[in-house]
Coordinates of C-alpha atoms in Angstrom, one line a residue:
M1 CA 31.9 137.3 57.5
S2 CA 35.6 138.4 58.3
Y3 CA 37.7 140.2 56.0
K4 CA 40.0 137.3 55.5
R5 CA 36.9 135.0 54.6
S6 CA 35.2 137.5 52.5
A7 CA 38.6 138.2 50.5
L8 CA 39.1 134.6 49.9
V9 CA 35.6 133.8 48.6
A10 CA 35.9 136.9 46.5
T11 CA 39.1 135.6 44.8
L12 CA 38.3 132.0 44.4
S13 CA 35.0 132.9 43.0
L14 CA 36.8 134.9 40.1
L15 CA 37.1 131.3 38.3
A16 CA 34.2 129.5 39.6
A17 CA 31.4 132.1 39.2
C18 CA 30.6 130.8 35.6
G19 CA 30.8 127.0 36.0
G20 CA 27.6 126.6 34.0
D21 CA 29.3 127.7 31.0
S22 CA 31.9 125.1 31.0
V23 CA 32.0 121.8 29.2
T24 CA 33.5 118.5 29.6
S25 CA 36.7 119.3 27.6
P26 CA 37.7 122.9 28.5
I27 CA 41.0 123.1 26.6
D28 CA 41.4 121.9 22.9
A29 CA 45.2 122.8 22.9
A30 CA 47.6 123.8 25.4
L31 CA 48.8 127.4 24.8
S32 CA 51.3 129.0 27.1
G33 CA 50.7 132.1 28.7
T34 CA 52.7 134.4 31.4
V35 CA 51.7 136.4 34.4
A36 CA 54.5 138.2 36.4
F37 CA 54.8 141.0 39.1
N38 CA 56.8 142.2 41.9
F39 CA 55.4 142.7 45.6
T40 CA 56.0 143.7 49.1
G41 CA 54.2 142.2 51.9
G42 CA 53.0 138.7 52.3
G43 CA 56.6 137.9 52.4
G44 CA 57.5 140.0 49.5
G45 CA 59.3 139.0 46.4
S46 CA 58.2 138.3 42.8
F47 CA 55.7 136.0 41.1
G48 CA 56.3 134.7 37.6
A49 CA 54.1 132.0 36.0
T50 CA 55.0 130.9 32.4
G51 CA 53.3 127.9 30.9
A52 CA 50.3 126.0 29.6
I53 CA 47.4 124.5 31.6
T54 CA 47.0 121.2 29.9
S55 CA 43.9 118.9 29.7
A56 CA 45.8 116.4 31.8
A57 CA 46.5 119.2 34.6
L58 CA 42.8 120.0 34.5
A59 CA 41.9 116.4 35.0
S60 CA 44.1 115.8 37.9
S61 CA 45.0 119.0 39.9
P62 CA 45.6 122.5 38.2
F63 CA 47.7 123.5 41.1
T64 CA 50.6 120.9 40.5
T65 CA 52.1 122.6 37.3
T66 CA 52.9 126.2 36.4
W67 CA 50.6 128.0 33.9
A68 CA 48.9 131.1 33.1
A69 CA 45.6 131.4 31.3
G70 CA 42.5 133.3 31.0
Y71 CA 38.9 133.2 29.7
K72 CA 36.1 135.6 28.7
D73 CA 33.0 135.2 30.9
A74 CA 30.1 135.2 28.5
T75 CA 27.4 135.9 31.4
D76 CA 28.8 138.9 33.3
K77 CA 31.3 140.2 30.4
T78 CA 34.3 140.0 32.6
T79 CA 37.8 139.1 31.4
N80 CA 39.4 136.4 33.8
I81 CA 43.1 135.9 34.1
A82 CA 44.7 133.2 36.5
A83 CA 48.3 131.8 37.1
N84 CA 49.7 129.1 39.2
V85 CA 53.3 128.3 40.5
P86 CA 54.0 125.4 42.6
K87 CA 55.8 125.7 45.7
S88 CA 56.1 122.2 47.1
A89 CA 54.4 118.9 46.3
T90 CA 51.1 120.0 48.0
T91 CA 51.2 123.8 47.9
S92 CA 51.3 126.6 45.3
D93 CA 50.9 130.4 44.9
F94 CA 47.8 131.1 42.8
V95 CA 46.8 134.5 41.4
A96 CA 43.4 135.5 40.0
I97 CA 42.7 138.7 38.1
T98 CA 39.2 140.1 37.1
F99 CA 38.8 142.8 34.5
N100 CA 35.4 144.5 34.2
G101 CA 35.2 144.4 30.5
Q102 CA 36.2 142.6 27.4
T103 CA 37.5 145.7 25.4
A104 CA 40.8 147.2 25.7
S105 CA 40.8 150.0 28.4
T106 CA 41.9 150.7 32.0
G107 CA 39.7 150.0 35.1
N108 CA 40.2 151.3 38.6
I109 CA 40.5 148.6 41.6
S110 CA 38.0 149.2 44.4
P111 CA 37.8 147.9 47.9
S112 CA 34.0 147.2 47.4
C113 CA 35.0 144.2 45.1
I114 CA 36.5 142.2 48.1
D115 CA 33.6 143.2 50.6
S116 CA 30.9 142.2 48.2
S117 CA 32.2 139.1 46.7
T118 CA 31.2 140.3 43.4
T119 CA 33.0 139.4 40.2
T120 CA 31.6 142.4 38.1
C121 CA 34.7 144.7 39.1
N122 CA 38.5 144.9 38.7
A123 CA 40.3 143.0 41.3
V124 CA 43.7 141.1 41.7
G125 CA 44.0 138.5 44.6
L126 CA 47.0 136.2 45.4
L127 CA 46.9 132.9 47.4
L128 CA 50.2 132.1 49.1
G129 CA 50.9 128.7 50.0
H130 CA 47.5 127.4 48.7
S131 CA 47.0 123.8 49.3
S132 CA 46.1 121.5 46.4
S133 CA 43.0 120.4 48.2
G134 CA 42.1 124.0 48.5
S135 CA 41.6 123.8 52.2
T136 CA 44.4 125.8 53.4
F137 CA 46.7 128.6 52.7
T138 CA 49.6 130.8 54.3
S139 CA 48.4 134.1 53.3
F140 CA 45.7 135.8 51.1
C141 CA 46.5 139.3 49.5
A142 CA 44.1 141.5 47.7
L143 CA 44.6 145.0 46.0
T144 CA 42.0 147.4 47.2
S145 CA 43.4 150.4 45.1
G146 CA 45.1 150.7 41.8
S147 CA 44.3 149.7 38.2
I148 CA 44.3 147.0 35.7
T149 CA 44.8 147.9 32.0
L150 CA 43.7 145.6 29.2
S151 CA 46.0 146.6 26.6
S152 CA 44.8 144.2 23.9
I153 CA 42.2 141.3 23.7
S154 CA 41.0 139.0 20.8
S155 CA 39.1 135.9 20.8
T156 CA 42.3 134.0 21.8
N157 CA 44.4 136.3 23.8
A158 CA 44.8 138.8 26.3
T159 CA 47.6 141.3 27.4
G160 CA 47.8 144.0 29.9
S161 CA 49.3 145.2 33.0
F162 CA 48.4 146.1 36.8
S163 CA 49.6 147.5 39.9
G164 CA 48.3 148.8 43.0
S165 CA 48.3 148.4 46.9
G166 CA 46.2 146.6 49.3
T167 CA 46.3 144.1 52.3
C168 CA 47.7 140.5 53.0
V169 CA 46.0 138.3 55.6
T170 CA 47.6 135.4 57.1
A171 CA 45.7 132.3 57.9
T172 CA 45.7 133.2 61.6
G173 CA 44.4 136.7 60.8
T174 CA 47.4 138.9 60.9
S175 CA 47.2 141.5 58.4
S176 CA 49.9 143.8 56.6
A177 CA 50.3 146.0 53.7
W178 CA 50.6 144.8 50.2
V179 CA 52.0 146.7 47.2
V180 CA 52.2 145.3 43.7
T181 CA 54.5 146.8 40.9
N182 CA 55.4 145.9 37.2
G183 CA 52.3 143.6 36.9
T184 CA 51.8 142.2 33.3
F185 CA 50.2 139.3 31.6
N186 CA 50.0 137.9 28.1
V187 CA 47.8 134.8 28.1
P188 CA 45.7 132.6 25.8
L189 CA 42.0 132.8 26.3
L190 CA 40.6 129.3 26.9
P191 CA 37.3 128.5 24.9
N192 CA 35.5 127.6 27.8
V193 CA 35.5 128.1 31.7
P194 CA 37.8 125.6 33.2
S195 CA 35.1 123.7 35.2
N196 CA 37.4 122.3 37.9
L197 CA 39.6 125.2 39.1
P198 CA 38.3 126.7 42.3

């Protein structure tokens, strides 16, 4: 399996790994969250998502609205954060963060997370130009070093920060360095895993 493909599978699995824990109505109330960071590589710039993922968005497509949210995985004991920013009528930029734990602490990011496609580690991945159908993307970026800090966590909210360096790979296989700075999140924790996220 190529680096590009294994990296993509690893990031998308961050929100799909525990679909068995989900229920029909994953969100009882729309609570707004925020994920933001600056980056070089992959076109460079900044990512900023502030908003709520609503039941209606989940029922249609979670990639057509701007939102940031998270959930605790009861099976592997990870805390998972995701955020989306639409870029056109059919594409969006989508970030997924997995923290290996559910208590306030700091965890190091390891390149082995990408290679093994496991979710029981600390990982940050970004899909640029992701299609709403999930079939195409412009670039996939993943941190292979750095850290994630879970500053506070309760049954309903998680805050923290992250930074590091890694690699971006385009859909055609061209790679470049990726550096993330000033990463922060403050998100509501959904009561159940959203079953129709990728």
